[in-house]
mmCIF file of C-alpha atoms in Angstrom:
data_model
loop_
_atom_site.group_PDB
_atom_site.id
_atom_site.type_symbol
_atom_site.label_atom_id
_atom_site.label_comp_id
_atom_site.label_asym_id
_atom_site.label_seq_id
_atom_site.Cartn_x
_atom_site.Cartn_y
_atom_site.Cartn_z
ATOM 1 C CA MET A 1 17.486 33.122 39.914
ATOM 2 C CA ALA A 2 14.141 32.648 38.212
ATOM 3 C CA ILE A 3 14.987 29.139 36.997
ATOM 4 C CA GLU A 4 15.457 28.056 40.622
ATOM 5 C CA ARG A 5 12.027 29.471 41.374
ATOM 6 C CA VAL A 6 10.540 27.432 38.524
ATOM 7 C CA LYS A 7 12.381 24.303 39.682
ATOM 8 C CA GLN A 8 10.920 24.780 43.167
ATOM 9 C CA TYR A 9 7.482 25.307 41.639
ATOM 10 C CA PHE A 10 7.682 22.051 39.677
ATOM 11 C CA ALA A 11 9.247 20.183 42.640
ATOM 12 C CA GLN A 12 5.871 20.231 44.392
ATOM 13 C CA TYR A 13 4.601 18.053 41.516
ATOM 14 C CA GLY A 14 7.744 15.916 41.263
ATOM 15 C CA MET A 15 8.445 17.370 37.815
ATOM 16 C CA GLU A 16 11.580 19.455 38.333
ATOM 17 C CA GLY A 17 13.657 16.753 36.654
ATOM 18 C CA ARG A 18 11.835 17.354 33.368
ATOM 19 C CA ILE A 19 13.245 20.867 33.046
ATOM 20 C CA ARG A 20 15.955 21.008 30.410
ATOM 21 C CA GLU A 21 18.825 23.468 30.618
ATOM 22 C CA PHE A 22 20.951 24.188 27.565
ATOM 23 C CA SER A 23 24.515 25.333 27.027
ATOM 24 C CA VAL A 24 23.144 27.632 24.318
ATOM 25 C CA SER A 25 20.523 30.369 24.464
ATOM 26 C CA SER A 26 16.851 29.492 24.097
ATOM 27 C CA ALA A 27 15.704 33.096 24.585
ATOM 28 C CA THR A 28 13.991 33.410 21.199
ATOM 29 C CA VAL A 29 11.567 31.053 19.498
ATOM 30 C CA GLU A 30 14.178 30.245 16.849
ATOM 31 C CA GLN A 31 16.899 29.543 19.426
ATOM 32 C CA ALA A 32 14.606 27.425 21.597
ATOM 33 C CA ALA A 33 13.465 25.355 18.613
ATOM 34 C CA ARG A 34 17.072 24.766 17.605
ATOM 35 C CA ALA A 35 18.098 23.796 21.167
ATOM 36 C CA LEU A 36 15.179 21.351 21.423
ATOM 37 C CA SER A 37 15.286 20.120 17.800
ATOM 38 C CA VAL A 38 11.575 20.886 17.308
ATOM 39 C CA GLU A 39 9.581 23.095 14.963
ATOM 40 C CA GLU A 40 9.405 26.764 15.986
ATOM 41 C CA LYS A 41 5.609 26.658 16.135
ATOM 42 C CA ARG A 42 5.801 24.135 19.034
ATOM 43 C CA ILE A 43 7.605 26.635 21.266
ATOM 44 C CA ALA A 44 5.065 28.038 23.743
ATOM 45 C CA LYS A 45 6.089 31.665 24.081
ATOM 46 C CA SER A 46 4.727 33.744 26.965
ATOM 47 C CA LEU A 47 4.087 37.429 26.311
ATOM 48 C CA ALA A 48 3.353 39.936 29.068
ATOM 49 C CA PHE A 49 0.651 42.584 28.635
ATOM 50 C CA TRP A 50 -1.181 45.221 30.634
ATOM 51 C CA VAL A 51 -4.976 45.084 30.661
ATOM 52 C CA HIS A 52 -5.720 48.416 32.260
ATOM 53 C CA GLU A 53 -3.550 48.153 35.405
ATOM 54 C CA GLN A 54 -3.653 44.326 35.534
ATOM 55 C CA PRO A 55 -0.651 42.292 34.285
ATOM 56 C CA ILE A 56 -1.474 39.226 32.205
ATOM 57 C CA LEU A 57 0.494 36.558 30.366
ATOM 58 C CA ILE A 58 -0.667 35.027 27.126
ATOM 59 C CA VAL A 59 1.020 31.768 26.170
ATOM 60 C CA MET A 60 0.893 31.194 22.410
ATOM 61 C CA ALA A 61 2.466 29.064 19.701
ATOM 62 C CA GLY A 62 5.832 30.145 18.356
ATOM 63 C CA ASP A 63 4.407 31.043 14.952
ATOM 64 C CA ALA A 64 1.469 33.061 16.316
ATOM 65 C CA ARG A 65 1.268 36.851 16.458
ATOM 66 C CA VAL A 66 -1.170 38.941 18.463
ATOM 67 C CA ASP A 67 -4.183 40.006 16.427
ATOM 68 C CA ASN A 68 -4.952 43.478 17.747
ATOM 69 C CA ALA A 69 -8.639 43.364 16.808
ATOM 70 C CA ALA A 70 -9.174 39.948 18.435
ATOM 71 C CA TYR A 71 -7.229 41.039 21.521
ATOM 72 C CA LYS A 72 -9.338 44.181 21.888
ATOM 73 C CA ALA A 73 -12.558 42.201 21.387
ATOM 74 C CA ARG A 74 -11.524 39.778 24.156
ATOM 75 C CA PHE A 75 -9.958 42.141 26.694
ATOM 76 C CA HIS A 76 -11.808 45.381 25.789
ATOM 77 C CA VAL A 77 -8.581 47.351 25.567
ATOM 78 C CA LYS A 78 -5.836 47.844 22.973
ATOM 79 C CA ALA A 79 -2.956 45.349 23.296
ATOM 80 C CA LYS A 80 -0.155 46.929 25.321
ATOM 81 C CA MET A 81 2.879 44.770 25.922
ATOM 82 C CA MET A 82 4.941 45.403 29.029
ATOM 83 C CA ASP A 83 8.093 47.395 28.518
ATOM 84 C CA TYR A 84 11.298 45.363 28.633
ATOM 85 C CA ASP A 85 12.321 46.814 32.005
ATOM 86 C CA GLU A 86 8.893 46.101 33.567
ATOM 87 C CA VAL A 87 8.766 42.393 32.772
ATOM 88 C CA GLU A 88 11.128 40.891 35.346
ATOM 89 C CA LYS A 89 9.913 43.103 38.189
ATOM 90 C CA THR A 90 6.236 42.479 37.380
ATOM 91 C CA VAL A 91 6.254 38.835 36.279
ATOM 92 C CA GLY A 92 9.247 37.471 38.173
ATOM 93 C CA HIS A 93 11.097 36.238 35.073
ATOM 94 C CA GLY A 94 13.171 38.250 32.622
ATOM 95 C CA VAL A 95 12.621 38.569 28.898
ATOM 96 C CA GLY A 96 13.855 35.399 27.201
ATOM 97 C CA GLY A 97 12.760 33.209 30.105
ATOM 98 C CA VAL A 98 9.192 34.383 30.702
ATOM 99 C CA CYS A 99 6.871 31.496 31.477
ATOM 100 C CA PRO A 100 3.656 30.982 33.452
ATOM 101 C CA PHE A 101 5.319 28.922 36.224
ATOM 102 C CA GLY A 102 6.458 30.344 39.546
ATOM 103 C CA ILE A 103 5.329 33.839 38.630
ATOM 104 C CA ASN A 104 4.527 36.709 40.956
ATOM 105 C CA PRO A 105 1.035 36.707 42.481
ATOM 106 C CA GLY A 106 -1.801 38.591 40.809
ATOM 107 C CA ILE A 107 -0.953 37.759 37.204
ATOM 108 C CA GLU A 108 -3.661 36.148 35.113
ATOM 109 C CA VAL A 109 -2.492 33.551 32.592
ATOM 110 C CA TYR A 110 -4.313 32.775 29.356
ATOM 111 C CA LEU A 111 -3.538 30.085 26.787
ATOM 112 C CA ASP A 112 -4.084 30.877 23.129
ATOM 113 C CA GLU A 113 -5.943 28.537 20.783
ATOM 114 C CA SER A 114 -2.842 28.431 18.539
ATOM 115 C CA LEU A 115 -1.375 25.853 20.943
ATOM 116 C CA LYS A 116 -4.232 23.372 20.484
ATOM 117 C CA ARG A 117 -2.656 21.996 17.276
ATOM 118 C CA PHE A 118 -0.057 20.113 19.313
ATOM 119 C CA ASP A 119 0.003 17.285 21.822
ATOM 120 C CA THR A 120 3.192 18.629 23.416
ATOM 121 C CA VAL A 121 4.605 22.161 23.580
ATOM 122 C CA PHE A 122 7.775 23.644 25.036
ATOM 123 C CA PRO A 123 7.589 26.730 27.270
ATOM 124 C CA ALA A 124 10.608 28.369 28.899
ATOM 125 C CA CYS A 125 11.383 27.808 32.572
ATOM 126 C CA GLY A 126 12.452 31.195 33.886
ATOM 127 C CA SER A 127 15.832 31.542 32.179
ATOM 128 C CA SER A 128 17.097 32.214 28.676
ATOM 129 C CA ASN A 129 18.479 28.684 28.360
ATOM 130 C CA SER A 130 15.725 26.388 29.659
ATOM 131 C CA ALA A 131 12.497 24.691 28.625
ATOM 132 C CA ILE A 132 10.123 21.906 29.574
ATOM 133 C CA GLY A 133 8.012 19.650 27.378
ATOM 134 C CA LEU A 134 4.387 19.582 28.503
ATOM 135 C CA THR A 135 1.174 18.148 27.153
ATOM 136 C CA LEU A 136 -1.606 20.695 26.725
ATOM 137 C CA GLY A 137 -3.336 19.272 29.790
ATOM 138 C CA GLU A 138 -0.159 19.715 31.827
ATOM 139 C CA LEU A 139 0.331 23.244 30.492
ATOM 140 C CA GLU A 140 -3.236 24.116 31.419
ATOM 141 C CA ARG A 141 -2.875 22.645 34.906
ATOM 142 C CA TYR A 142 0.586 23.908 35.864
ATOM 143 C CA SER A 143 0.176 27.374 34.360
ATOM 144 C CA GLY A 144 -2.942 27.985 36.443
ATOM 145 C CA ALA A 145 -4.508 29.354 33.276
ATOM 146 C CA LYS A 146 -7.675 31.343 33.680
ATOM 147 C CA GLY A 147 -8.810 30.013 30.313
ATOM 148 C CA TRP A 148 -8.290 29.684 26.591
ATOM 149 C CA VAL A 149 -8.431 32.716 24.303
ATOM 150 C CA ASP A 150 -8.290 33.207 20.544
ATOM 151 C CA VAL A 151 -6.271 36.401 20.133
ATOM 152 C CA CYS A 152 -3.585 35.441 17.624
ATOM 153 C CA ARG A 153 -3.144 35.378 13.884
ATOM 154 C CA GLY A 154 -0.638 33.961 11.438
ATOM 155 C CA TRP A 155 -0.781 30.389 12.658
ATOM 156 C CA ARG A 156 -3.847 29.029 10.893
ATOM 157 C CA GLU A 157 -3.280 27.355 7.573
ATOM 158 C CA GLU A 158 -4.957 29.387 4.902
ATOM 159 C CA ALA A 159 -7.492 27.635 2.730
ATOM 160 C CA PRO A 160 -6.283 27.312 -0.863
ATOM 161 C CA SER A 161 -7.721 29.933 -3.164
ATOM 162 C CA GLY A 162 -9.497 29.111 -6.368
ATOM 163 C CA PRO A 163 -11.825 26.254 -7.255
ATOM 164 C CA GLU A 164 -11.671 23.013 -5.352
ATOM 165 C CA PRO A 165 -9.728 20.351 -7.282
ATOM 166 C CA ALA A 166 -11.838 17.726 -9.045
ATOM 167 C CA ARG A 167 -12.050 14.383 -7.289
ATOM 168 C CA THR A 168 -11.734 11.098 -9.075
ATOM 169 C CA ALA A 169 -13.256 7.848 -7.899
#
């Protein structure tokens, strides 16, 4: 099972005890947020893509969506998510439990800027009913991230439209 693989991965750092397993599903952002009693945007979802023939994972905030133009500008190819049946074989974790820990070799991991709003985020741990709370520094370290990217939309607070309100002293 993939969760056992993730537990073994974190055991080398003495962190396997921080993995939380739930009696309910945490396969979607909404379900994970409910299981953890946190805001959906603090769920660190991992999406699997193909960049030419190379598999990559992008870990992003739960409220973020891939911005196709930004993705293409960064990776020089149109965003192409892995098909459902390719994910487990390629990454090592099935859909609903995809995370950047204990993955198959040869997969580059990137962290999206949408995560930088938070001190702690909650990625899955290889199964559809698990998660771990990590600081951004821990996420960066344990994911083996190649770097930070800015390829998502929908998470930035929009500036209010219209004139700026008058200030009083």
